[in-house]
Coordinates of N, CA, C and O and ligand atoms in Angstrom, one line a residue:
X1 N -12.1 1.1 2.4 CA -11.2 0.1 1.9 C -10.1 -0.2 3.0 O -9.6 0.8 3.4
X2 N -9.8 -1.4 3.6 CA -8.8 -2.0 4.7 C -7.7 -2.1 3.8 O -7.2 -3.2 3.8
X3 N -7.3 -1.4 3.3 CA -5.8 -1.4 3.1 C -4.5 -0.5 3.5 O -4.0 0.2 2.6
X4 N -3.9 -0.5 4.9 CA -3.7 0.8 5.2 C -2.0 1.0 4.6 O -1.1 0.2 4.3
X5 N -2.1 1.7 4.7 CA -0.9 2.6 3.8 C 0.8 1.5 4.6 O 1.7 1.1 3.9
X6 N 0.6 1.4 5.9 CA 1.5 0.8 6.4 C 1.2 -0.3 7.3 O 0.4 -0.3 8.2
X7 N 2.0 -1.3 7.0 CA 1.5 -2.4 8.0 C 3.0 -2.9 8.7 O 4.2 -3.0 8.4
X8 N 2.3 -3.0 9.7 CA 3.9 -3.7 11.0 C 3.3 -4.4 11.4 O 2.2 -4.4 11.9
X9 N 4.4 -5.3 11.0 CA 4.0 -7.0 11.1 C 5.5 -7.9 11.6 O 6.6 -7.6 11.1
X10 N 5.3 -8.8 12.4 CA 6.4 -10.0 12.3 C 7.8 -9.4 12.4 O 8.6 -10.1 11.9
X11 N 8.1 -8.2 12.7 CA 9.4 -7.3 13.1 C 9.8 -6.4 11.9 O 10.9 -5.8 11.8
X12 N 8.6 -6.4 10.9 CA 9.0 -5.5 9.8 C 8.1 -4.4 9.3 O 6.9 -4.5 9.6
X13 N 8.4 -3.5 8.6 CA 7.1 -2.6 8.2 C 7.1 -2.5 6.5 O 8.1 -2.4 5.7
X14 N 6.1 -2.7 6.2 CA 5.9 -2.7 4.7 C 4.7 -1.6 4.6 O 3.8 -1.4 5.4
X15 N 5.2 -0.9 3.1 CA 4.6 0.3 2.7 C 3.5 -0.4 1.3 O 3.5 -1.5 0.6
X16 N 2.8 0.7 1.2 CA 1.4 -0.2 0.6 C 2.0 0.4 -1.0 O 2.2 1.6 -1.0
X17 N 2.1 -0.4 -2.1 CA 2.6 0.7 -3.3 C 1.7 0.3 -4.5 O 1.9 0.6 -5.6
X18 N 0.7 -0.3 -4.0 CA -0.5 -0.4 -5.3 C -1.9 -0.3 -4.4 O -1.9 -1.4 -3.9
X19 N -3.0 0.3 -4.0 CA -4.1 0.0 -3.4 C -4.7 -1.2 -3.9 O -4.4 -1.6 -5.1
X20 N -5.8 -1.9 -3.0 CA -7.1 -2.6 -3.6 C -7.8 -2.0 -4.4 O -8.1 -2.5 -5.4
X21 N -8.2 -0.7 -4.0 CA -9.1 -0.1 -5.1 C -8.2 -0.4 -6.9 O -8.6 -1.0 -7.9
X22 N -7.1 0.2 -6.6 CA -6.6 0.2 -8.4 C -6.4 -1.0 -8.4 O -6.9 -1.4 -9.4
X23 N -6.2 -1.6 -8.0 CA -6.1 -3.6 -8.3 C -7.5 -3.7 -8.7 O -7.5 -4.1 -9.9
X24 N -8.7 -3.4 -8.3 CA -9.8 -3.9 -8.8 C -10.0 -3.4 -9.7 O -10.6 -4.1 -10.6
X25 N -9.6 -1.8 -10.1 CA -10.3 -1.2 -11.4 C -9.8 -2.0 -12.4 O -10.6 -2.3 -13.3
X26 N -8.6 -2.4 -12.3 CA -7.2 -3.0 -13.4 C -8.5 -4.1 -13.5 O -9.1 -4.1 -14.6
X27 N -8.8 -4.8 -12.7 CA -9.3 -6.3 -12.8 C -10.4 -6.4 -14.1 O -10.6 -6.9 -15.2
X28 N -11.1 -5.5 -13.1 CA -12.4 -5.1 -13.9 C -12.6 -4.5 -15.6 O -13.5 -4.6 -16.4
X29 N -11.2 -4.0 -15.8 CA -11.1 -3.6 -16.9 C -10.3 -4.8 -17.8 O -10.2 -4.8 -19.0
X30 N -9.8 -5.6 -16.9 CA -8.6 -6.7 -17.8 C -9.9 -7.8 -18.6 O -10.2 -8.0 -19.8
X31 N -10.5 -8.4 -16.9 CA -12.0 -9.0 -17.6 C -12.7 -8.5 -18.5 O -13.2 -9.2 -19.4
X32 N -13.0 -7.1 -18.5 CA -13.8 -6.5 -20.1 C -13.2 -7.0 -21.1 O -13.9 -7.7 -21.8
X33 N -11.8 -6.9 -21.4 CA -10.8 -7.1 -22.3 C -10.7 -8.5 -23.3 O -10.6 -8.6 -24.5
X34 N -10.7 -9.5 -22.0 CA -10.8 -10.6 -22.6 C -12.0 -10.7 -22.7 O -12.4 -10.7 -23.9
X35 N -12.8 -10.8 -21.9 CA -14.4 -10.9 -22.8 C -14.7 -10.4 -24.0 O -15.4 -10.9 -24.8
X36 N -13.9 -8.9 -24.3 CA -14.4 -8.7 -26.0 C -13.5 -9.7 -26.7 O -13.9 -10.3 -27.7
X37 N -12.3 -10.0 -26.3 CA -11.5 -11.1 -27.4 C -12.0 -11.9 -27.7 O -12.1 -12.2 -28.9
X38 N -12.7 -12.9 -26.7 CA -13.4 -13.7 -26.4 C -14.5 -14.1 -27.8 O -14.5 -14.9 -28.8
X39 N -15.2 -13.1 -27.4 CA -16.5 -12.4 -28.7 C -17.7 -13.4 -27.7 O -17.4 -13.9 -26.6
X40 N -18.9 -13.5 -28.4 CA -19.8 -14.3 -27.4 C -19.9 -15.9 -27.5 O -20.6 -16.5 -26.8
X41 N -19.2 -16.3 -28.5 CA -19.2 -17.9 -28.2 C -18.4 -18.5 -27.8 O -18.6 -19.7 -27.7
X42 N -17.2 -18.1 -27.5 CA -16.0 -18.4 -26.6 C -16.4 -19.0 -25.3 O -17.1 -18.3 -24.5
X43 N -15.9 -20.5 -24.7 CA -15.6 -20.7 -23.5 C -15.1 -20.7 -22.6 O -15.5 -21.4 -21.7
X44 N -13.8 -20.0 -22.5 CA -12.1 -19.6 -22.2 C -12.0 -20.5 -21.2 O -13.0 -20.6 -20.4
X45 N -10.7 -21.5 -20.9 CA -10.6 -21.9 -19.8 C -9.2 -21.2 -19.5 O -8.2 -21.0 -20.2
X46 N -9.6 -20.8 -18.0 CA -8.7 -19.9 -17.3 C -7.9 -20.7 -16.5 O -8.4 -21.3 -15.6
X47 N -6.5 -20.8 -16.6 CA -5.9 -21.3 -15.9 C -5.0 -21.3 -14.7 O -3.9 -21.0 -15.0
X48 N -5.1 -21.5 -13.6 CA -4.8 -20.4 -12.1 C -3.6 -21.3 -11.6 O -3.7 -22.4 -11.2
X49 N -2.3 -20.5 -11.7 CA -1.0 -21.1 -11.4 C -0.9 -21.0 -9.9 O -0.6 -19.8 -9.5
X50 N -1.1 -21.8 -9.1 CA -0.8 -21.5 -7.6 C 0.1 -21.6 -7.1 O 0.9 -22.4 -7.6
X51 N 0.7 -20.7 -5.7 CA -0.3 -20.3 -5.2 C -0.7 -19.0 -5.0 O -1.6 -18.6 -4.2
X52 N 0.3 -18.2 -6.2 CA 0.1 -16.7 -5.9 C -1.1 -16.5 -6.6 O -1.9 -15.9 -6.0
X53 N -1.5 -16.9 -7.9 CA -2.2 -16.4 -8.5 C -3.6 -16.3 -8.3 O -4.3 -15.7 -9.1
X54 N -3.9 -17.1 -7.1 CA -5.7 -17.4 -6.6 C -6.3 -16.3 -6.3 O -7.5 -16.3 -6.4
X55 N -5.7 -15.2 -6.0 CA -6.7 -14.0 -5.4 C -7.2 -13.6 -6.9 O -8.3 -13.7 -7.2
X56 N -6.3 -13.3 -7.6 CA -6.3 -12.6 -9.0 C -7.2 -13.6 -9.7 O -8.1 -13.3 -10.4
X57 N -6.8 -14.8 -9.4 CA -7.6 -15.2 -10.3 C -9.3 -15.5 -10.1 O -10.2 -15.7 -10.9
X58 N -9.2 -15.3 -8.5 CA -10.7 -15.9 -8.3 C -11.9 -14.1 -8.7 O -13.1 -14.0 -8.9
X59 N -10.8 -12.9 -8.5 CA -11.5 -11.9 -8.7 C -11.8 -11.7 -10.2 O -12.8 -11.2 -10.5
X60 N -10.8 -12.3 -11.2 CA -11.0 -12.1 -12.5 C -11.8 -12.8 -13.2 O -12.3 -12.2 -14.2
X61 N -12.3 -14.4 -12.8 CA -13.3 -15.2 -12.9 C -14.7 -14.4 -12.7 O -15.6 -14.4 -13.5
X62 N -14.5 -13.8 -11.6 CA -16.1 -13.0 -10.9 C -16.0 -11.7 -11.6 O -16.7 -10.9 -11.1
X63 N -15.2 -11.3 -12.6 CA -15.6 -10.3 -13.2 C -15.4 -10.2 -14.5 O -15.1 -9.2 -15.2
X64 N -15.6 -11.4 -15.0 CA -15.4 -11.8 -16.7 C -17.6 -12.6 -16.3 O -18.2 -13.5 -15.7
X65 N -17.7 -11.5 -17.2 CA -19.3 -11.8 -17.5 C -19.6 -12.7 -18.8 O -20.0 -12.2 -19.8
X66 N -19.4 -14.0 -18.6 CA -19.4 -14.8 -19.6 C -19.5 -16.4 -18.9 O -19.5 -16.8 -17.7
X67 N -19.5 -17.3 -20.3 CA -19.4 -18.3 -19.5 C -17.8 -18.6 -19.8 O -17.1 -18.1 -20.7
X68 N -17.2 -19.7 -18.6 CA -16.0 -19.6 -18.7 C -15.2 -21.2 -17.6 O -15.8 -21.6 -16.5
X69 N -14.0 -21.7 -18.1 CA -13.7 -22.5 -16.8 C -12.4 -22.2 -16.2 O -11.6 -21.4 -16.6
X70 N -12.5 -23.1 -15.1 CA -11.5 -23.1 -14.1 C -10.4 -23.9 -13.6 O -10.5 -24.7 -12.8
X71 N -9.4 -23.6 -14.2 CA -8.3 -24.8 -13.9 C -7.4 -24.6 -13.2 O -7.1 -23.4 -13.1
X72 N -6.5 -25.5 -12.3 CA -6.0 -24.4 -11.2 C -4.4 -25.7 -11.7 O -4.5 -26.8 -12.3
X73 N -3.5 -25.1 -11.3 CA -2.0 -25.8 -11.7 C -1.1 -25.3 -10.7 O -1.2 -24.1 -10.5
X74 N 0.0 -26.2 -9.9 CA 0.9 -25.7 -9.3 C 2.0 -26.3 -9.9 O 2.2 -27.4 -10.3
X75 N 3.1 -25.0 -9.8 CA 4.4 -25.1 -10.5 C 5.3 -24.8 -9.9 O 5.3 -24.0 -9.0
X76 N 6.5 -25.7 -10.4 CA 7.6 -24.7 -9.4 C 8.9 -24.3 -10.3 O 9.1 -25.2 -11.1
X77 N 9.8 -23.2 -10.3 CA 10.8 -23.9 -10.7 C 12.3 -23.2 -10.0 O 13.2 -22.5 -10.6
X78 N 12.1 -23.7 -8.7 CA 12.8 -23.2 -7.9 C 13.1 -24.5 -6.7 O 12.2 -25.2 -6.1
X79 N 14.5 -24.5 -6.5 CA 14.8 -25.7 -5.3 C 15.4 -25.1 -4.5 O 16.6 -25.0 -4.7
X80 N 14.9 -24.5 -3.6 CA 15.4 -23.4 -2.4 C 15.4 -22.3 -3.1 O 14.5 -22.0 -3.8
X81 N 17.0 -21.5 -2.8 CA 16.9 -20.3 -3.4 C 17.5 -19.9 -4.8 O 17.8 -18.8 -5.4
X82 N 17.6 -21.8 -5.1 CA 18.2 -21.7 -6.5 C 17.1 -22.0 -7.6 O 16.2 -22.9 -7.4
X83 N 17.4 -21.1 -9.1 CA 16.2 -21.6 -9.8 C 17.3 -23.3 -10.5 O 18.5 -23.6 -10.3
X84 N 16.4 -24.0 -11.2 CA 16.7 -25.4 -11.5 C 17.0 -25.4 -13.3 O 17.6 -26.2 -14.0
X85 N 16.3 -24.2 -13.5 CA 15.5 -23.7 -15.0 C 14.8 -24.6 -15.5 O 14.7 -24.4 -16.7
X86 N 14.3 -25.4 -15.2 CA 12.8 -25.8 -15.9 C 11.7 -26.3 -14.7 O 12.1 -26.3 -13.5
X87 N 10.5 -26.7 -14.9 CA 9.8 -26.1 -14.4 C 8.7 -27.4 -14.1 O 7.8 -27.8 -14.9
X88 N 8.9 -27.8 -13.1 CA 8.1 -29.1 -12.9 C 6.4 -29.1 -12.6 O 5.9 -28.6 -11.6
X89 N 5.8 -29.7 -13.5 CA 4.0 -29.7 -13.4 C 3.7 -30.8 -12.4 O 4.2 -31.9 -12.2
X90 N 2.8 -30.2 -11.6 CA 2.5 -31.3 -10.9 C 1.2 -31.5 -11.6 O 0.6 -30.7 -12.4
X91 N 0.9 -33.1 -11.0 CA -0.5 -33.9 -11.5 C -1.9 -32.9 -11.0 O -1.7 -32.0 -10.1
X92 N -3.2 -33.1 -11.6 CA -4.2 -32.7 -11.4 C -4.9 -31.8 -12.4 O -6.1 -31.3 -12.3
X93 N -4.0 -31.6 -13.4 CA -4.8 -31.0 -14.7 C -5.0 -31.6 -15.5 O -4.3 -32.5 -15.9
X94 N -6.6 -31.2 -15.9 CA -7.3 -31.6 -17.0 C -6.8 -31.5 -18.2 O -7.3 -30.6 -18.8
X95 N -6.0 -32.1 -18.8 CA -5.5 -32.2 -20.0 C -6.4 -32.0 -21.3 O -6.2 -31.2 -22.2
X96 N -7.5 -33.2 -20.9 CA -8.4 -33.0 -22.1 C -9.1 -31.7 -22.5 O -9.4 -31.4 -23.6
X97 N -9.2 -31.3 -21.6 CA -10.2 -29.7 -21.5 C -9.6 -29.0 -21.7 O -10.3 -28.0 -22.0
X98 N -8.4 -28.9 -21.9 CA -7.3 -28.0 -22.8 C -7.6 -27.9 -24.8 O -7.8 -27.0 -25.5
X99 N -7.5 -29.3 -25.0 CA -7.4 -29.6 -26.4 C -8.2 -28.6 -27.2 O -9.4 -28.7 -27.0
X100 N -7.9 -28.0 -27.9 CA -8.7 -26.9 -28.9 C -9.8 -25.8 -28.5 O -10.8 -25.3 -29.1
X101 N -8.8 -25.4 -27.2 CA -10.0 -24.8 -26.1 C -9.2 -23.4 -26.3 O -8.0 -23.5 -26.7
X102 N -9.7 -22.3 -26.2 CA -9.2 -21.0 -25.8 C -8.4 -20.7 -24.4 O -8.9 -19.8 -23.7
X103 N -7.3 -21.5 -23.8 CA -6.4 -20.8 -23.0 C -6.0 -19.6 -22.6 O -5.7 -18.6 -23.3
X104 N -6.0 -19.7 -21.2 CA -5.8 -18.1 -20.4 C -5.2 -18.6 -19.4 O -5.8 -19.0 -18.4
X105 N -3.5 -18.6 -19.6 CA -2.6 -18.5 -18.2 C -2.8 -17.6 -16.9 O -2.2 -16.6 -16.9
X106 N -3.5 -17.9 -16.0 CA -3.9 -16.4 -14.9 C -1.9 -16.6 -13.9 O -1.6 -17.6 -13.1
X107 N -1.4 -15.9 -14.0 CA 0.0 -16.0 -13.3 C -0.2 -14.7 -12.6 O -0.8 -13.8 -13.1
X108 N 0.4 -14.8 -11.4 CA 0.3 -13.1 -10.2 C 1.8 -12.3 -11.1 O 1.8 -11.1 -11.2
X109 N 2.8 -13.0 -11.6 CA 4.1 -11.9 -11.9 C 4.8 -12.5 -12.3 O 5.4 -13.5 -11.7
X110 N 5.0 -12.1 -14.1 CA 5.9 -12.5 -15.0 C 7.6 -11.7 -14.3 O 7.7 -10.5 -14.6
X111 N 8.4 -12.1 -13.6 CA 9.8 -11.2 -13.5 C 10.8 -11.9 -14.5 O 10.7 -11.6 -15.7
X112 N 11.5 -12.5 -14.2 CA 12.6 -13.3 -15.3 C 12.1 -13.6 -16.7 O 12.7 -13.4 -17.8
X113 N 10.6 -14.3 -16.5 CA 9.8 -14.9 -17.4 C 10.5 -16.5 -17.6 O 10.3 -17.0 -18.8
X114 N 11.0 -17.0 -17.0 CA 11.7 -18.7 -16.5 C 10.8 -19.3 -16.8 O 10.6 -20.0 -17.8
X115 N 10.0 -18.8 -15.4 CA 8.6 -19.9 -15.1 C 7.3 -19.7 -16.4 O 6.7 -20.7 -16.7
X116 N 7.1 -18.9 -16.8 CA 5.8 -19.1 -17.4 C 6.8 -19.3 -18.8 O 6.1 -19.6 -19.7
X117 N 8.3 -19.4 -19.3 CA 8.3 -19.8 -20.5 C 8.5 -21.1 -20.6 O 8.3 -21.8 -21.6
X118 N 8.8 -21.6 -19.5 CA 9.0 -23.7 -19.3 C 7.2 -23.7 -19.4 O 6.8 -24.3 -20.4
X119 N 6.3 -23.2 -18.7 CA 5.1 -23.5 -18.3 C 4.5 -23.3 -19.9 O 4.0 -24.4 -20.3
X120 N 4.4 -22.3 -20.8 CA 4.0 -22.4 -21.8 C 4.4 -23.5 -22.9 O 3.5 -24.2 -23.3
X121 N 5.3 -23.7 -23.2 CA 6.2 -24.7 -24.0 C 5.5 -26.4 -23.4 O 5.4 -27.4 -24.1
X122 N 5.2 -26.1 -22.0 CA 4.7 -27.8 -21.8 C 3.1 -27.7 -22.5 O 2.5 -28.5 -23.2
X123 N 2.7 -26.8 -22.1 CA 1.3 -26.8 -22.3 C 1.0 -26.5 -23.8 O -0.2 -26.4 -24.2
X124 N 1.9 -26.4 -24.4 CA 1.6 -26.3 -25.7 C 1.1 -28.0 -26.3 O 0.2 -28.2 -27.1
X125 N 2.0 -28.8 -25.6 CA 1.9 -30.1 -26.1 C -0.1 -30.3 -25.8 O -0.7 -30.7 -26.8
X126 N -0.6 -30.2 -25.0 CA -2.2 -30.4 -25.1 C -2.7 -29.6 -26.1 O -3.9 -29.4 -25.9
X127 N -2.3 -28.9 -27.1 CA -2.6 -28.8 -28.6 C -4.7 -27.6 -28.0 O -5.8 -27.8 -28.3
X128 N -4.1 -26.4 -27.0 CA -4.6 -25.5 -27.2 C -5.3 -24.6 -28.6 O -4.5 -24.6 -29.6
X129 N -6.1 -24.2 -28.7 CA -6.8 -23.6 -30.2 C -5.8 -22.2 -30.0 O -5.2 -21.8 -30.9
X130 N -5.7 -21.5 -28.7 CA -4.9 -20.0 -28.4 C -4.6 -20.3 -27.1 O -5.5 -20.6 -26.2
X131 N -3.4 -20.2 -26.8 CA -2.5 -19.8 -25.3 C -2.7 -18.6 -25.1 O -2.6 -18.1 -26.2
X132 N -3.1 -17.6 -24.1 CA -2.6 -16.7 -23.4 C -2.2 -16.0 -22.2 O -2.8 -16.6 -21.3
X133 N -1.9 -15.5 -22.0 CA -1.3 -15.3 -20.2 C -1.4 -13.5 -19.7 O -0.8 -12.5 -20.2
X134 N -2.4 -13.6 -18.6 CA -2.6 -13.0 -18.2 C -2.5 -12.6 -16.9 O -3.2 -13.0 -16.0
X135 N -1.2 -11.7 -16.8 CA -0.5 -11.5 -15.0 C -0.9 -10.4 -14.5 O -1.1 -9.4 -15.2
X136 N -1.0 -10.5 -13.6 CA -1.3 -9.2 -12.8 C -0.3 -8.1 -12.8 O -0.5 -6.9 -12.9
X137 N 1.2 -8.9 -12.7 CA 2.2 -7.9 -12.5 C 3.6 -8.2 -13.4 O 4.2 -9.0 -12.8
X138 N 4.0 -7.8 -14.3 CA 5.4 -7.9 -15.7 C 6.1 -6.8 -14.4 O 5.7 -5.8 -13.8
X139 N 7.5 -7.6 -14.3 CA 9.0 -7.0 -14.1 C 9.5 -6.7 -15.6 O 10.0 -7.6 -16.2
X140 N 9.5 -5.3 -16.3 CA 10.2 -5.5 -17.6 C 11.3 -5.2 -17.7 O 11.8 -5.6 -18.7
X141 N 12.3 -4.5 -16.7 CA 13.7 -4.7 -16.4 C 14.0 -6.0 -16.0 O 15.2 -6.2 -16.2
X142 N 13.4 -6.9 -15.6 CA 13.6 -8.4 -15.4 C 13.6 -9.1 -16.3 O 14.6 -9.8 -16.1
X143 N 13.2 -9.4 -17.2 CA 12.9 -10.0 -18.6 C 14.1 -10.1 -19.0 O 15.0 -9.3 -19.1
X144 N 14.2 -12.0 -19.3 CA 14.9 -12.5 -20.2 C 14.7 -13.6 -20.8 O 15.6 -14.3 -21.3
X145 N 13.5 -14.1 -20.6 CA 13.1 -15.1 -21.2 C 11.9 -14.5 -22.7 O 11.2 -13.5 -22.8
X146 N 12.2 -15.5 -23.3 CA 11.2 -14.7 -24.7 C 9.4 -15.2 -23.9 O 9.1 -16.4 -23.7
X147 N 8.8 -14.2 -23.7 CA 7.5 -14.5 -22.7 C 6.6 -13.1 -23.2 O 6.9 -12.0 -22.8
X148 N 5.3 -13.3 -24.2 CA 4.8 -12.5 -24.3 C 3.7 -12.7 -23.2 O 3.1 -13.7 -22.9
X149 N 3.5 -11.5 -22.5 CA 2.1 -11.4 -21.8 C 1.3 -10.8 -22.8 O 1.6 -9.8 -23.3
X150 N 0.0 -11.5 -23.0 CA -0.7 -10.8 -23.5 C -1.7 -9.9 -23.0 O -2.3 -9.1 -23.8
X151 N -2.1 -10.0 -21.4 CA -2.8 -9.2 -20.7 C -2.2 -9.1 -19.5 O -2.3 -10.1 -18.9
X152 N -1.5 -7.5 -18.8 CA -1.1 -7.2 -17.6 C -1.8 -6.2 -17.3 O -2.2 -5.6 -18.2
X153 N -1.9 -6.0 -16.0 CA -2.6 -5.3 -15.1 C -1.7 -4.3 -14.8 O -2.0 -3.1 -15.0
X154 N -0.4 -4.5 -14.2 CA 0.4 -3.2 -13.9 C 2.1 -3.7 -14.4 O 2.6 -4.8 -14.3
X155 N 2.6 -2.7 -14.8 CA 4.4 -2.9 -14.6 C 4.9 -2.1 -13.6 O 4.8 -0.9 -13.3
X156 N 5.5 -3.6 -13.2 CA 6.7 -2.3 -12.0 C 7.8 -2.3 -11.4 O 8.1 -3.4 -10.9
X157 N 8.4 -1.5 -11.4 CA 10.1 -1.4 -11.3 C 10.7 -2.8 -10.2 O 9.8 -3.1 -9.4
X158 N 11.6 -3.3 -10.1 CA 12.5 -4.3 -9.7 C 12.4 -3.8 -8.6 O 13.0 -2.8 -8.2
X159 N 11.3 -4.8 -7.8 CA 11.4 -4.5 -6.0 C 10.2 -5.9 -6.0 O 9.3 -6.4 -6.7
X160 N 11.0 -6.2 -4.7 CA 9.9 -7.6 -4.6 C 8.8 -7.0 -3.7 O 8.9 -6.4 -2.6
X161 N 7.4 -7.3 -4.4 CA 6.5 -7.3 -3.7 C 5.8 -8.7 -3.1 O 6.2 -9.8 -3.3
X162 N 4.6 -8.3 -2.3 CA 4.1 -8.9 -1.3 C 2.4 -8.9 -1.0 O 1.9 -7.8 -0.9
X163 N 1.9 -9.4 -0.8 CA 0.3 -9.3 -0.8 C -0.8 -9.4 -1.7 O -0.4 -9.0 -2.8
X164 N -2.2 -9.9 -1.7 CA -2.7 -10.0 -3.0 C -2.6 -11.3 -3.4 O -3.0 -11.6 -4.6
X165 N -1.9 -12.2 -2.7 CA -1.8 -13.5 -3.4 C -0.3 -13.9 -3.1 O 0.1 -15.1 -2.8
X166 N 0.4 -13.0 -3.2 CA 1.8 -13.1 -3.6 C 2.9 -13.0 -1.8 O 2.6 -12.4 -0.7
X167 N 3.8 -13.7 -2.0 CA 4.3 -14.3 -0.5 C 5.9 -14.1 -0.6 O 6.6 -13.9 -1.6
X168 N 6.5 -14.1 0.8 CA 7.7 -14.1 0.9 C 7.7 -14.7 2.0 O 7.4 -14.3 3.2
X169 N 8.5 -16.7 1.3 CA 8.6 -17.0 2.6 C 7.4 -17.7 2.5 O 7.8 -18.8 2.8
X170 N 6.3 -17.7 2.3 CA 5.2 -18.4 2.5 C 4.1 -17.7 3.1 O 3.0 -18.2 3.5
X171 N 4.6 -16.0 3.3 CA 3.7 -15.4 4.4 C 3.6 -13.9 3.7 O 4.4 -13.4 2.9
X172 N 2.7 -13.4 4.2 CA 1.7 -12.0 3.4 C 0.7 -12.4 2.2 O 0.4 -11.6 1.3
X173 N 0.5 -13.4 2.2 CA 0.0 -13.5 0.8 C -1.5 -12.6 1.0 O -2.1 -12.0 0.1
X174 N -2.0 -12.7 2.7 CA -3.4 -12.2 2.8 C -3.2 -10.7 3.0 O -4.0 -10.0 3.6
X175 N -2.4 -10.2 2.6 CA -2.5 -8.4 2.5 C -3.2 -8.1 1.8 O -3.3 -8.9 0.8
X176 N -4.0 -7.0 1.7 CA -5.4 -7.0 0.8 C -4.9 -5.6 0.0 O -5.6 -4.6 -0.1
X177 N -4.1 -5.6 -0.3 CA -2.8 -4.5 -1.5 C -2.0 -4.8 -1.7 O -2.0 -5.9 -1.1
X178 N -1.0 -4.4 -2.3 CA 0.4 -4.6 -2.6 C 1.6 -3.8 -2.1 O 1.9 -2.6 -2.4
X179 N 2.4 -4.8 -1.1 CA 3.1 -3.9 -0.2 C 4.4 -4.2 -0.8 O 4.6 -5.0 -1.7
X180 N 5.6 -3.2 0.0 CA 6.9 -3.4 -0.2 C 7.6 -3.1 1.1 O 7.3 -2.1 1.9
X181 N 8.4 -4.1 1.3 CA 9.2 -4.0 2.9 C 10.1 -2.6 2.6 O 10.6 -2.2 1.5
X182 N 10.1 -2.0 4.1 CA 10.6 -1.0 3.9 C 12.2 -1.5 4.4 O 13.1 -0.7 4.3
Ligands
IMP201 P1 10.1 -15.9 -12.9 O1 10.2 -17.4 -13.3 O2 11.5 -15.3 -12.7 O3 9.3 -15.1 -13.9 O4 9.4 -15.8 -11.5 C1 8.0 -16.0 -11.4 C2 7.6 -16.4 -10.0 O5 8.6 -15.9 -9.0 C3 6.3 -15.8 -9.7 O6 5.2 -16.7 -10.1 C4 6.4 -15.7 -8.2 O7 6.0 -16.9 -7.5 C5 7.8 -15.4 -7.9 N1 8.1 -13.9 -7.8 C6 8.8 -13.1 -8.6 N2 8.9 -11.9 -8.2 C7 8.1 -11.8 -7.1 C8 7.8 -10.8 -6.2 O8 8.1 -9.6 -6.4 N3 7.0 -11.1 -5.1 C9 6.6 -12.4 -4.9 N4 6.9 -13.4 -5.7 C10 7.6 -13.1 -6.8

């Protein structure tokens, strides 16, 4: 596994605080998960908030043994380094394919819960059969927005992470773990 414990990079060193390996077991076990919810005539469409959420989401697609679709959404709800509090949709989602469909929010990290409770609340309006959201990573010392996850992979203490999808700055997203600047 290429994930080394420390990486120095760009004038900084970041320490590795979740492997790939346990990111996959998590994965692997999250996909079982929803697949039993599922049951076998379910078509879940999975929905991938970009652009942290693509790694997670494209490994959790390839490990949900079922049939299933793919929707991908970018959100923002941040104007620099200030949040705006609500949460602007951009165009390119299938609307219709929502309507009475089994929903699955794929988001990389619920922290405030801001963004996925503006993001739930719009998407309610396409009149979903079941919303649910599933992150890779819940801040629950962060939490102040009313935001149930219904499927997380890991909780973890109030430290910004990096890698896996997830960026600072626009950069690390291709770390193949989860790092923290030292
Ligand atoms: P929230 O709206 O406060 O819940 O923030 C959610 C969004 O902030 C996530 O989708 C990420 O884009 C970003 N974010 C929050 N914490 C982290 C972190 O530790 N690393 C990278 N991005 C983060």
């Amino acid at each position: 596994m290429n994930d080394p414990e420390i990486i120095k990079t760009n004038g900084a060193t970041f320490k590795r605080l979740i492997s790939a390996q346990e990111i996959e077991e998590k994965i692997v076990q999250l996909a079982q998960q929803i697949r039993k919810d599922m049951g076998n005539t379910e078509v879940p469409v999975f929905l991938c908030i970009l652009k942290g959420a693509f790694i997670f989401a494209a490994d959790l697609v390839r490990n949900y043994e079922g049939l299933c679709e793919l929707q991908f959404l970018r959100i923002s709800s941040y104007s620099g380094a200030d949040s705006t509090g609500k949460v602007t949709m951009y165009p390119g989602l299938d609307v219709e394919k929502l309507k009475d469909r089994r929903v699955v929010v794929v988001e990389d990290i619920v922290d405030t819960g801001l963004s996925m409770n503006c993001l739930l609340k719009d998407l309610r309006q396409y009149k979903p059969r079941t919303l649910d959201v599933a992150a890779l990573f819940t801040k629950p010392s962060r939490l102040c927005h009313d935001v149930k996850v219904d499927y997380s992979c890991f909780e973890i203490p109030d430290a910004f992470i990096v890698g896996y999808g997830l960026d600072y700055d626009g950069l690390y997203r291709n770390f193949p773990a989860i790092y923290v600047k030292e």
